[in-house]
XYZ file of C-alpha atoms in Angstrom:
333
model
C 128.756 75.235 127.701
C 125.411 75.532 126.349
C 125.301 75.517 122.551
C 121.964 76.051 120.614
C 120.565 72.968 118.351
C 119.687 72.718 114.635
C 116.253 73.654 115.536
C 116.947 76.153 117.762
C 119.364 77.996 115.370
C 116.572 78.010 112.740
C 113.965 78.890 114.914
C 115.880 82.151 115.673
C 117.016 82.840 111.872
C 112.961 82.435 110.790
C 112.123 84.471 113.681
C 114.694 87.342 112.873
C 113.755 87.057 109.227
C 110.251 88.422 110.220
C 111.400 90.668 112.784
C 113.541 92.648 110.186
C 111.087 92.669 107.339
C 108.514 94.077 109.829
C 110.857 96.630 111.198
C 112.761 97.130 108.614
C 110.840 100.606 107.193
C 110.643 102.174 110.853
C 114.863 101.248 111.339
C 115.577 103.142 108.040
C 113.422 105.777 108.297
C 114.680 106.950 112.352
C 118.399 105.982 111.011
C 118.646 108.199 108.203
C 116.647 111.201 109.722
C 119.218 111.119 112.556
C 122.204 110.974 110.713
C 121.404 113.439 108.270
C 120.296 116.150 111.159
C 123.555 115.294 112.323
C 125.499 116.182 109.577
C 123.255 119.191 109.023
C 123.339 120.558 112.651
C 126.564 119.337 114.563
C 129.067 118.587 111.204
C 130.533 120.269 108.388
C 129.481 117.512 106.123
C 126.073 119.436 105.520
C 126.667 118.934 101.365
C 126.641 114.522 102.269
C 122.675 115.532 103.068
C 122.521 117.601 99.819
C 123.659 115.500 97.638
C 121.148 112.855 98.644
C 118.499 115.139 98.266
C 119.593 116.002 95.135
C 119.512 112.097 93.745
C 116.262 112.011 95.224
C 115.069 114.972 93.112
C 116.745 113.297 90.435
C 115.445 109.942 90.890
C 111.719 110.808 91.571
C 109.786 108.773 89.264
C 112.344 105.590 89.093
C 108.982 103.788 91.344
C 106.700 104.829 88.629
C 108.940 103.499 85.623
C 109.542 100.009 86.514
C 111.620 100.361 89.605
C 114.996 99.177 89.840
C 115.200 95.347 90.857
C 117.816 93.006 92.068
C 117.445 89.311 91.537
C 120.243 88.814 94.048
C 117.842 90.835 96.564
C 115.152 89.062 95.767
C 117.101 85.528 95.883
C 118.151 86.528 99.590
C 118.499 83.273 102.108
C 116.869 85.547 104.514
C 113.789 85.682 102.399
C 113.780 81.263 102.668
C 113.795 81.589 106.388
C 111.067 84.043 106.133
C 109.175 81.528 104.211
C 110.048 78.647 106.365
C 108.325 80.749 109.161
C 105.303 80.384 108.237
C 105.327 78.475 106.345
C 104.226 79.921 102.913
C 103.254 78.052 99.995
C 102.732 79.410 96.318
C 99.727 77.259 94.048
C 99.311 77.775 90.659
C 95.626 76.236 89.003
C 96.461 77.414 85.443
C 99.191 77.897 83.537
C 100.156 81.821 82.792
C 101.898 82.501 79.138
C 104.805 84.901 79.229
C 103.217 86.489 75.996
C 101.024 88.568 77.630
C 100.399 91.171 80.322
C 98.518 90.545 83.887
C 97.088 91.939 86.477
C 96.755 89.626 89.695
C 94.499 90.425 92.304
C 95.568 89.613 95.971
C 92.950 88.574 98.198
C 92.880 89.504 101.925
C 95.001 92.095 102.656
C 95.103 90.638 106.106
C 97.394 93.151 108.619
C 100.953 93.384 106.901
C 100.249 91.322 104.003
C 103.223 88.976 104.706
C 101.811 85.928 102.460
C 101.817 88.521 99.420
C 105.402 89.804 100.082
C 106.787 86.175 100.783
C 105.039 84.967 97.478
C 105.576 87.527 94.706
C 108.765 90.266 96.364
C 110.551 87.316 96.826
C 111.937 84.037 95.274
C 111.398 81.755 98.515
C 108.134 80.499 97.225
C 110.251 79.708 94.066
C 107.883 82.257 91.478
C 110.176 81.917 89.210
C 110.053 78.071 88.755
C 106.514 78.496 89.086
C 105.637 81.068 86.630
C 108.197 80.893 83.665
C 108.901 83.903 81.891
C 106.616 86.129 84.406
C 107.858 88.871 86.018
C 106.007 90.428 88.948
C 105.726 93.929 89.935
C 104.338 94.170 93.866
C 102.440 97.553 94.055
C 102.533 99.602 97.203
C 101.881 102.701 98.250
C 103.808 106.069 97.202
C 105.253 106.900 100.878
C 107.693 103.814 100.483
C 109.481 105.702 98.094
C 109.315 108.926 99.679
C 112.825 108.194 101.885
C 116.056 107.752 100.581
C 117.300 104.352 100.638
C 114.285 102.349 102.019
C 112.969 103.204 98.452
C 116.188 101.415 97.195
C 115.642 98.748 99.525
C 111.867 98.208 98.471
C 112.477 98.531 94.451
C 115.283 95.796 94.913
C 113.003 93.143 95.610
C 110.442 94.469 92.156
C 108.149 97.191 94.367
C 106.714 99.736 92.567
C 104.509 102.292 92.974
C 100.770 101.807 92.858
C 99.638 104.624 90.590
C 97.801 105.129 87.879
C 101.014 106.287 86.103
C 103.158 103.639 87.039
C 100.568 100.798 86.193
C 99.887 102.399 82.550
C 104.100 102.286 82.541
C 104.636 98.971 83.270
C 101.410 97.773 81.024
C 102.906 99.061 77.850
C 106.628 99.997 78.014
C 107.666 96.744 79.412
C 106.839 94.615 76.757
C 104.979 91.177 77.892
C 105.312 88.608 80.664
C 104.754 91.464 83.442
C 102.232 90.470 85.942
C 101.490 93.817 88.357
C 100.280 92.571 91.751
C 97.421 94.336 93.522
C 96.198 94.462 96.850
C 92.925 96.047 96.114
C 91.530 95.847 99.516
C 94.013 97.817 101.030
C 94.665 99.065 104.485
C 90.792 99.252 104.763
C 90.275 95.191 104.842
C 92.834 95.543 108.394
C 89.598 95.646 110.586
C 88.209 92.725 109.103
C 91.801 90.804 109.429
C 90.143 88.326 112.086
C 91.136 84.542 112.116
C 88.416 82.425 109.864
C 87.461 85.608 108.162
C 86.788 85.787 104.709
C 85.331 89.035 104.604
C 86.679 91.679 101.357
C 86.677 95.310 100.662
C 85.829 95.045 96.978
C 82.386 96.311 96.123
C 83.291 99.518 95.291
C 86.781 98.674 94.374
C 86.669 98.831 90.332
C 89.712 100.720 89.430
C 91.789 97.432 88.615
C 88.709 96.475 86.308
C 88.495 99.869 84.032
C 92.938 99.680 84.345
C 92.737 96.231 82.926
C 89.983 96.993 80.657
C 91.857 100.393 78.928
C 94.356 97.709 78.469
C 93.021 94.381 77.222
C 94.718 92.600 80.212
C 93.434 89.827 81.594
C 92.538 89.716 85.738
C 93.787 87.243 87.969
C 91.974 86.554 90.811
C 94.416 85.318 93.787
C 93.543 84.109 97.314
C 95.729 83.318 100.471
C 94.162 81.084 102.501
C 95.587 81.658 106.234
C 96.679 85.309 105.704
C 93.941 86.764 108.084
C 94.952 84.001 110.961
C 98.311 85.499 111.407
C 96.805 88.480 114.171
C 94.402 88.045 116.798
C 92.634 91.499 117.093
C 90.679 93.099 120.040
C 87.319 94.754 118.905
C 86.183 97.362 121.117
C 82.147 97.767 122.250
C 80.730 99.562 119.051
C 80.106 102.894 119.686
C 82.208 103.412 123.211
C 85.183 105.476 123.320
C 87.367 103.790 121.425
C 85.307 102.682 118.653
C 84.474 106.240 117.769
C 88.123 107.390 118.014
C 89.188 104.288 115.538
C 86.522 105.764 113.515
C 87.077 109.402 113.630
C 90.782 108.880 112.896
C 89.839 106.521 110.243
C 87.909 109.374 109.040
C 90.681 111.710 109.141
C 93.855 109.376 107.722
C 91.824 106.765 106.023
C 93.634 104.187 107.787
C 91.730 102.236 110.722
C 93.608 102.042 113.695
C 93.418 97.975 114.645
C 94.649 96.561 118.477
C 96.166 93.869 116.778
C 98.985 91.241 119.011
C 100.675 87.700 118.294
C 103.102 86.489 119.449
C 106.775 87.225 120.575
C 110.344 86.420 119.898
C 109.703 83.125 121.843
C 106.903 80.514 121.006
C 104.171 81.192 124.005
C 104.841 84.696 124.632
C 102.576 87.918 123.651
C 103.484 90.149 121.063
C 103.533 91.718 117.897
C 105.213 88.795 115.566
C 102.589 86.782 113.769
C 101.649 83.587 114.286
C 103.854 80.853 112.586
C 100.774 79.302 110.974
C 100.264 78.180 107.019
C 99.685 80.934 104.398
C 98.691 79.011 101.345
C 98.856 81.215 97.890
C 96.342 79.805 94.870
C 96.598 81.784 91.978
C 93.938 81.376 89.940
C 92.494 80.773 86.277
C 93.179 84.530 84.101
C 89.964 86.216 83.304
C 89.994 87.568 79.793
C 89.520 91.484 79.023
C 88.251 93.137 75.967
C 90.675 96.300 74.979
C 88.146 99.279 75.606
C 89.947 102.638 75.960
C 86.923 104.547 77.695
C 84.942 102.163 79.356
C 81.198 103.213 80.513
C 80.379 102.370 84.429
C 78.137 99.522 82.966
C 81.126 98.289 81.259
C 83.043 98.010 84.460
C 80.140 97.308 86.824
C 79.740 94.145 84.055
C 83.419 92.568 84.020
C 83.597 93.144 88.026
C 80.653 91.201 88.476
C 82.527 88.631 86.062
C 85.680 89.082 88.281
C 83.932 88.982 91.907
C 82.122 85.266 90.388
C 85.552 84.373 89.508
C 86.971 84.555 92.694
C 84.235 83.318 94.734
C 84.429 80.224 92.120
C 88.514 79.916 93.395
C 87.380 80.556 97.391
C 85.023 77.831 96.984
C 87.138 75.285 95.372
C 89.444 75.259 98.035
C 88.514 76.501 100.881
C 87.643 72.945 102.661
C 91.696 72.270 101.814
C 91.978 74.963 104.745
C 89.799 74.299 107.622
C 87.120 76.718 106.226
C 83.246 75.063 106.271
C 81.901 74.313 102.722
C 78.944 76.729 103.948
C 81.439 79.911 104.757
C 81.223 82.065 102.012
C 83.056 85.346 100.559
C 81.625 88.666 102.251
C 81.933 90.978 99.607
C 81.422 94.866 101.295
């Protein structure tokens, strides 16, 4: 009788760890749609459907007032094989003093930003030990929380909304020692998710400066070194077919549509897990902020400069640690 090794036991675990974080949204989304048309359509337990719309109405703006974490979520064994995947690894250059507020900035984006949910969502990176006294709030986008119970699922693990509301929230009715992480490149930094890349969507990115300037928070810059080598992408002939559909719908939805692969459930097969190659976290020194409630463009244009020097400062200390050529640079756009 065949029985699988060590290894091969947590190959599989690591591999399923990623498999159900990246389909986790898509799984609860189709399973609660179908169940509730069922009730609705085929059952008489219509009111089971009302009643969840009801705590939904009631529960709105729980993502915009801090969320509604779980420590044991976020302490999950699942999330160490995750980790292990990878693997990821979580630097600090400075320490960060619980007796203020932060706002780290997460640089690339890359595809699905795993190195950013393995590092600050979770505990497998072990932010806690890390970062004494910090708490982190992951941003993401609105629509997360627009489904009942993958919103619960996502504010277990410290997810909260990314607006403007729910940053000015968590700035000043949480006390201190909350760090809010930010992704500022977005979904529009997925095109430029190619391995060795360093390029960033951040010129025209400056609503984290005025947010942390209204507040007197301090910015810290973060990069992951290995995020963007996680894809392989295919780039189409500019300006053939499908080049001017990904931009037209791009356009349309804001979101450019990337033909992105890795690899599959098994090492040397094609598909759409990532690679298992190093994401390394460094977290950088905090920039100061003056408290300036309405902040002139200058203002801002002045302290992202500040911010933009900062990080390229970080990129170029380490990069060489990473396989990246002292003369690569960051390509702000």
């Amino acid at each position: 009788m065949f029985l699988p090794s060590k290894k091969d036991l947590k190959t599989a675990l690591e591999v399923f760890a990623v498999f159900h974080w990246i389909s986790i949204a898509f799984f609860i989304i189709t399973t609660v749609t179908i169940v509730n048309l069922y009730l609705v359509v085929f059952t008489p337990y219509w009111p089971v459907t009302v009643l969840i719309l009801i705590w939904l109405a009631f529960d709105w703006k729980t993502p915009e007032r801090g969320g509604r974490r779980f420590t044991c979520v976020r302490r999950w064994c699942l999330w160490k094989h995750y980790s292990n995947y990878f693997p990821l690894k979580l630097l600090k250059t400075h320490d960060i003093s619980p007796s203020h507020n932060y706002i780290l900035v997460c640089h690339p984006h890359g595809l699905l930003a795993f190195g950013w949910f393995g590092q600050f969502a979770t505990e497998a990176s072990g932010f806690s030990k890390i970062f004494p006294g910090i708490t982190p709030y992951v941003l993401t986008l609105g629509a997360f929380f627009w489904m009942p119970f993958l919103r619960e699922y996502v504010m277990s693990v410290g997810a909260c909304s990314v607006s403007q509301s729910s940053i000015d929230f968590l700035l000043t009715h949480k006390g201190t020692g909350n760090m809010i992480i930010v992704v500022v490149g977005g979904l529009a930094e997925c095109r430029y998710s190619l391995p060795g890349s360093s390029t960033l969507v951040l010129k025209n990115r400056s609503g984290f400066v005025r947010t942390a300037l209204q507040h007197g928070v301090a910015l810290i810059p973060a990069y992951a070194f290995g995020e963007t080598d996680l894809y392989n992408q295919h780039i189409f002939t500019p300006g053939g077919f499908v080049n001017r559909f990904q931009k037209w719908f791009q356009s349309m939805v804001h979101i450019y549509p990337c033909a992105f692969y890795g690899r599959g459930f098994t090492k040397k097969s094609w598909g759409l897990l990532p690679y298992n190659r190093p994401v390394t976290t460094i977290v950088g020194e905090p920039l100061p902020m003056p408290k300036i409630e309405n902040p002139s463009q200058e203002i801002v244009a002045k302290y992202q400069a500040l911010y933009i020097d900062a990080l390229r400062k970080l990129f170029d200390q380490h990069k060489t640690k990473f396989g990246i050529s002292e003369t690569q640079e960051l390509e702000i756009i």
